[in-house]
XYZ file of C-alpha atoms in Angstrom:
431
model
C 0.057 0.193 -0.186
C 2.876 2.552 0.885
C 4.858 1.699 -2.622
C 1.068 2.082 -4.315
C 0.198 5.487 -3.085
C 4.066 6.541 -2.582
C 3.813 7.480 0.818
C 7.266 7.981 1.389
C 8.004 10.322 -1.964
C 5.131 12.516 -0.865
C 6.168 12.253 2.430
C 3.003 11.107 4.531
C 1.446 8.225 6.429
C -1.780 6.540 7.017
C -2.492 8.693 10.116
C -1.882 11.941 8.166
C -3.702 10.647 5.092
C -6.176 9.719 7.160
C -7.178 12.558 8.774
C -6.766 14.802 5.806
C -9.328 12.134 4.266
C -12.037 13.106 7.205
C -11.273 16.753 6.660
C -12.075 16.691 3.610
C -15.286 14.616 3.810
C -16.390 16.737 6.762
C -15.992 19.862 4.426
C -17.941 18.697 1.683
C -20.370 16.434 3.145
C -22.971 19.335 3.284
C -23.472 17.964 -0.478
C -25.344 15.334 0.623
C -27.847 17.643 2.321
C -27.840 20.531 -0.032
C -27.583 18.750 -3.288
C -31.124 16.748 -2.690
C -32.956 20.271 -1.476
C -31.839 21.715 -4.846
C -32.534 19.198 -7.398
C -36.031 18.559 -5.350
C -36.906 21.832 -6.562
C -36.683 20.187 -10.325
C -39.445 17.726 -9.330
C -36.661 14.883 -8.577
C -37.163 12.758 -5.729
C -34.972 14.264 -2.674
C -34.375 10.457 -1.187
C -33.427 9.148 -4.409
C -30.974 12.371 -5.332
C -29.483 11.743 -1.901
C -28.356 8.479 -2.659
C -27.425 9.372 -6.265
C -25.048 11.662 -4.433
C -23.458 9.892 -1.873
C -22.461 7.009 -4.430
C -21.487 9.024 -7.169
C -19.022 10.635 -4.985
C -17.840 7.112 -3.499
C -17.213 6.146 -7.033
C -15.700 9.705 -8.054
C -13.443 10.045 -5.204
C -12.500 6.518 -5.352
C -11.694 6.403 -9.260
C -9.168 9.650 -8.943
C -7.414 8.218 -5.650
C -6.516 4.591 -7.488
C -6.313 5.999 -10.952
C -4.074 9.356 -10.365
C -3.483 8.990 -6.725
C -4.882 12.596 -6.071
C -6.146 13.457 -2.507
C -9.294 14.870 -4.237
C -12.907 14.592 -3.127
C -15.370 14.292 -6.254
C -19.287 15.041 -5.693
C -21.899 16.678 -8.245
C -21.168 20.273 -8.365
C -22.614 23.108 -6.426
C -22.813 25.807 -9.054
C -24.152 23.104 -11.872
C -26.860 22.029 -9.895
C -28.434 25.276 -9.293
C -27.876 25.951 -13.110
C -29.502 22.695 -13.915
C -32.683 23.467 -11.493
C -33.239 27.103 -11.712
C -31.800 27.928 -15.298
C -32.548 24.797 -17.350
C -35.725 23.001 -15.219
C -37.293 26.114 -13.863
C -36.080 28.902 -16.303
C -36.355 26.960 -19.624
C -39.121 24.698 -18.539
C -37.017 21.276 -19.549
C -38.100 18.198 -17.772
C -35.607 16.958 -14.828
C -35.389 13.776 -17.175
C -34.286 15.285 -20.041
C -31.849 17.605 -18.471
C -30.517 14.666 -16.665
C -29.861 13.381 -19.872
C -27.777 16.305 -21.044
C -25.696 15.830 -18.076
C -24.897 12.128 -19.557
C -24.166 13.472 -22.918
C -22.132 16.061 -21.740
C -20.557 13.544 -19.499
C -19.692 10.995 -22.220
C -18.114 14.222 -24.166
C -16.278 14.916 -21.352
C -14.582 11.367 -21.169
C -14.098 11.331 -24.857
C -11.707 14.773 -24.500
C -10.266 13.152 -21.507
C -8.953 9.921 -23.082
C -7.913 12.010 -26.333
C -6.000 14.239 -23.567
C -7.134 17.236 -25.138
C -8.460 18.649 -21.334
C -4.490 17.446 -20.215
C -3.227 19.134 -23.405
C -5.267 22.588 -22.233
C -4.287 22.275 -18.819
C -0.663 22.052 -19.265
C -0.189 25.008 -21.727
C -1.691 27.394 -19.599
C 0.747 30.039 -18.451
C 2.453 29.415 -14.994
C 1.600 32.997 -14.091
C -2.309 32.217 -14.503
C -2.465 28.835 -12.959
C -1.285 30.412 -10.049
C -4.082 33.395 -10.331
C -6.260 30.373 -10.620
C -4.939 28.380 -7.587
C -5.073 31.891 -5.270
C -8.279 33.059 -7.003
C -10.170 30.066 -5.757
C -8.693 30.746 -2.160
C -10.234 34.029 -2.479
C -13.620 32.602 -3.417
C -13.698 29.377 -1.352
C -13.055 31.988 1.490
C -15.678 34.202 0.570
C -17.820 31.323 0.550
C -16.858 30.358 4.349
C -17.548 33.957 5.514
C -20.953 33.831 3.679
C -21.709 30.426 5.333
C -20.529 31.784 8.721
C -22.836 34.731 8.135
C -19.934 37.046 8.453
C -20.612 38.684 5.214
C -24.096 39.215 4.202
C -25.951 40.920 1.336
C -26.630 44.463 1.274
C -28.836 46.199 -1.084
C -26.952 49.524 -1.039
C -23.260 48.081 -1.073
C -24.033 44.513 -2.372
C -22.459 43.088 0.670
C -21.478 44.188 4.641
C -20.387 42.483 7.495
C -23.168 40.362 9.438
C -24.547 40.037 12.961
C -21.827 39.376 14.876
C -24.021 38.440 17.836
C -25.688 35.725 16.020
C -24.920 32.760 18.261
C -24.201 30.740 14.866
C -21.634 33.161 13.815
C -20.380 33.285 17.237
C -19.407 29.686 16.833
C -17.999 30.389 13.582
C -15.989 32.775 14.861
C -14.858 30.546 17.983
C -14.425 27.744 15.598
C -11.873 29.985 13.260
C -9.855 31.380 16.172
C -9.308 27.945 17.941
C -8.495 26.315 14.698
C -5.683 29.242 13.596
C -4.415 28.934 17.129
C -3.972 25.055 16.694
C -2.441 25.707 13.098
C 0.280 28.303 14.544
C 1.057 25.885 17.318
C 1.748 23.066 14.519
C -1.109 20.860 15.993
C -1.453 18.078 13.133
C -4.976 17.524 11.931
C -5.781 21.144 13.292
C -8.373 21.923 11.064
C -10.495 18.612 11.659
C -9.932 18.949 15.338
C -10.993 22.297 14.968
C -14.554 21.240 13.430
C -15.131 18.487 15.574
C -14.414 20.536 18.992
C -17.170 23.409 17.091
C -20.007 21.102 16.721
C -19.943 19.258 19.977
C -19.786 22.742 21.651
C -22.598 23.823 19.289
C -24.733 21.048 20.456
C -24.265 21.334 23.921
C -24.816 25.339 23.527
C -28.126 24.477 21.739
C -26.973 26.194 18.388
C -26.533 22.799 16.938
C -29.766 20.205 16.672
C -29.064 17.132 18.383
C -29.835 14.250 15.660
C -32.976 12.386 16.615
C -31.393 8.955 15.790
C -27.789 7.684 14.378
C -28.777 5.374 11.610
C -30.992 5.690 9.209
C -32.415 3.851 6.060
C -30.573 4.265 2.697
C -33.300 5.828 0.165
C -34.375 3.787 -2.980
C -32.690 5.064 -6.190
C -35.762 4.087 -8.755
C -37.307 7.412 -9.031
C -34.100 8.377 -10.895
C -32.080 5.351 -11.970
C -31.549 4.876 -15.705
C -34.080 7.934 -16.788
C -31.177 9.063 -18.753
C -31.872 6.104 -21.005
C -35.119 6.645 -21.481
C -34.889 10.344 -22.781
C -32.242 10.305 -25.401
C -34.614 11.114 -28.288
C -35.042 14.748 -26.781
C -31.788 16.245 -26.330
C -31.806 16.999 -30.430
C -33.270 20.526 -29.764
C -31.450 23.492 -30.180
C -31.995 24.495 -26.119
C -30.965 21.337 -25.241
C -27.579 21.201 -27.341
C -26.833 24.809 -25.601
C -27.532 23.376 -22.274
C -25.160 20.756 -23.103
C -22.447 22.465 -23.776
C -22.735 24.836 -21.153
C -22.747 22.047 -18.790
C -19.465 20.936 -20.730
C -17.835 24.098 -20.652
C -18.368 25.427 -17.228
C -17.725 21.944 -15.661
C -14.374 21.627 -17.953
C -13.142 24.959 -16.332
C -14.493 24.456 -12.934
C -12.730 21.007 -12.634
C -9.536 22.340 -14.070
C -9.326 25.236 -11.754
C -10.281 23.084 -9.241
C -7.240 20.435 -10.202
C -4.247 23.246 -10.948
C -5.343 24.775 -7.307
C -5.129 21.249 -5.626
C -1.884 20.408 -7.255
C -0.452 23.378 -6.719
C -1.147 23.422 -2.900
C -0.238 19.640 -2.365
C 2.975 20.064 -4.380
C 2.197 17.590 -6.974
C 2.741 19.965 -9.699
C 6.409 19.572 -11.912
C 7.680 21.883 -14.752
C 4.122 23.515 -14.821
C 2.154 20.285 -15.703
C 0.636 18.260 -13.784
C 1.417 14.585 -13.403
C -1.356 12.064 -14.026
C -3.634 14.955 -15.063
C -5.015 12.776 -17.852
C -5.983 9.874 -15.447
C -7.395 12.451 -13.052
C -9.739 13.894 -15.719
C -10.700 10.675 -16.751
C -12.036 9.940 -13.332
C -13.825 12.823 -12.880
C -15.732 12.611 -15.892
C -16.298 9.087 -15.582
C -18.182 10.042 -12.076
C -20.260 12.473 -14.394
C -21.662 9.267 -16.067
C -22.505 7.533 -13.603
C -23.773 10.242 -11.390
C -26.258 11.316 -14.116
C -27.210 7.423 -14.626
C -27.539 7.113 -10.960
C -29.930 10.437 -10.813
C -27.422 13.651 -9.966
C -26.379 16.687 -11.558
C -22.731 17.009 -12.879
C -20.000 16.156 -10.717
C -16.667 18.101 -10.337
C -13.618 17.715 -8.258
C -14.344 19.449 -5.005
C -12.892 22.590 -3.985
C -13.020 21.888 -0.439
C -10.343 18.843 -1.147
C -8.401 21.799 -0.450
C -9.191 21.474 3.208
C -7.956 18.012 3.472
C -4.622 18.836 1.704
C -4.017 21.568 4.408
C -4.578 19.021 6.928
C -1.703 16.786 5.060
C -3.350 14.943 2.354
C -0.727 13.968 -0.604
C -2.058 10.691 -2.337
C -4.870 8.847 -3.573
C -5.438 7.206 -0.026
C -7.008 10.388 0.966
C -9.418 9.608 -1.704
C -9.908 6.607 -0.465
C -10.821 7.580 3.081
C -13.103 10.168 1.460
C -15.073 7.700 -0.146
C -15.016 4.999 2.627
C -16.437 8.043 4.687
C -19.305 8.680 2.265
C -20.178 5.311 2.247
C -20.718 5.330 6.117
C -22.484 8.376 5.663
C -25.241 6.263 3.714
C -26.095 4.373 6.986
C -25.475 6.958 9.479
C -27.040 10.140 7.304
C -28.474 11.898 10.355
C -25.049 12.197 11.965
C -24.726 14.612 8.812
C -27.085 17.078 10.889
C -24.241 18.152 13.045
C -21.858 19.449 10.100
C -23.447 22.496 10.089
C -22.184 25.946 7.644
C -21.218 27.338 11.093
C -18.823 24.767 11.799
C -17.435 24.083 8.055
C -17.105 27.533 7.325
C -13.899 28.258 9.632
C -12.232 25.762 7.439
C -12.812 27.216 4.227
C -11.525 30.551 5.381
C -8.342 29.305 6.878
C -7.569 27.123 3.739
C -8.752 30.165 1.764
C -5.815 31.879 3.139
C -3.358 29.005 2.734
C -4.127 29.325 -1.242
C -4.299 32.644 -1.439
C -0.557 32.752 -0.682
C 0.063 31.271 -4.343
C -0.133 35.154 -5.140
C 3.966 35.080 -3.926
C 4.328 33.075 -7.102
C 3.071 35.637 -9.725
C 5.514 38.370 -11.470
C 3.452 41.574 -10.363
C 6.174 43.504 -11.836
C 5.223 43.042 -14.957
C 1.607 44.995 -16.020
C 0.848 42.620 -18.998
C 0.827 39.488 -16.457
C -0.418 41.611 -13.568
C -3.750 42.805 -14.832
C -4.933 39.777 -16.076
C -3.833 37.642 -13.207
C -5.629 39.956 -10.794
C -8.923 39.877 -13.187
C -8.626 36.005 -12.802
C -8.330 36.343 -9.144
C -10.995 39.067 -8.447
C -13.800 37.929 -10.732
C -14.041 34.606 -9.176
C -15.942 35.690 -5.781
C -17.553 38.995 -7.349
C -19.159 36.227 -9.861
C -19.337 33.348 -7.619
C -17.974 31.451 -10.286
C -14.516 29.462 -10.970
C -15.210 29.286 -14.430
C -16.032 33.066 -15.121
C -12.899 34.333 -13.545
C -11.122 31.959 -15.512
C -12.337 33.232 -18.539
C -11.780 37.039 -17.653
C -7.937 35.654 -17.439
C -7.916 33.674 -20.514
C -9.229 36.800 -22.479
C -6.867 39.650 -20.918
C -3.642 37.630 -21.222
C -3.266 36.773 -25.066
C -4.645 40.636 -25.135
C -2.061 41.838 -23.552
C 0.600 40.035 -25.006
C -0.341 40.834 -28.621
C -0.229 44.404 -26.946
C 3.276 43.722 -25.733
C 4.450 41.819 -29.247
C 4.828 38.580 -27.614
C 2.298 36.630 -29.984
C 4.530 34.167 -30.079
C 4.935 33.708 -26.398
C 1.419 32.281 -26.216
C 0.329 29.050 -27.323
C -2.202 28.642 -30.099
C -4.479 26.883 -28.234
C -4.816 29.996 -25.634
C -5.577 31.978 -28.676
C -8.415 29.706 -29.412
C -9.435 29.581 -25.590
C -9.602 33.350 -25.518
C -12.268 33.338 -28.733
C -14.231 30.785 -27.065
C -14.518 32.743 -23.814
C -15.610 35.815 -25.770
C -18.748 33.571 -27.428
C -19.216 32.338 -24.009
C -19.489 36.220 -22.382
C -21.856 36.755 -25.694
C -24.017 33.841 -24.895
C -24.477 34.746 -21.023
C -25.688 38.446 -21.667
């Protein structure tokens, strides 16, 4: 096992990987609760979606851990499940069965692109400064999500966002958890993020901030309402609206996953010579999970940016992903316990991990304005648009433009020019 996962080469151990896997699971376990709630608004059975969400996370995480040896958790994407429900099903009036078939087709296209190594090629030709910007931008993005989930940042009609109610019990718990975790990290305590979440959950229950679970073990809901529906609606996808939907799923998921993979590989110290080892295998695992998830009954899966919490806790190999998969298996039977892992408990971990990822900015050549402007746009637009893909799009449009203006056209790979044009089309489509 040590040899297979390269423990010695990556400076890790069973204990370190296990703590990292549990930490990542706790950080992303909310998906088991939130994904069924979102997709049920499209008319899907909530119980079936819960089981499909867990199974797709189990299979996807196991695949990326065993095939690519990466410490990444895979699960349904939060952005794309909202797009599925509110834009496709509710906004466009497309039945969830047909929309799910669109996810299935986009997943197959993903697999084909991964097998042909087109996705891997695109990731590897991205300039190193943009890669560092993507990693840092995702750090700011997930920190923003953490601040929002903690209630520290709230919406405001006049200023868009403002500080929340710091006297709220949930926000106070999040602040306590944040300070506790920071102290543990600074003191060099192993598994500090996991310990911070665990202690805060216990305190939250005793203080009455978090509801104690009514029971420990729950029955696994049936998959029957959603399983295999994609095969019954293949004849309904050949319409202009559905083709647009399929390519939107494909486009957004492509760059959400690429961004997460770049950020995770960089944070874990796995990137070599501006390239990600085993990127092709990681992308095949990711895209295969989308196909399997659609068959089971859930929207597009992706490499979860919450995986960075596990990496901060010491995850360096695919054994972390195996642990994540095992935790999701247990969660199928102990689903009532997930109710104690609230947003207030996980938010501080996201803020801290965001800060650690933001350290990527030190590797960017800020002294060159032709680089500074595109990377700044990439970093800034991720949290402001609440989308990794949109932040990447801004950077990919601006970078070739600034290089052309400087007369460095040959310094840019032709693929980057193609992506620049594609992203301009993406913005026109969104508007």
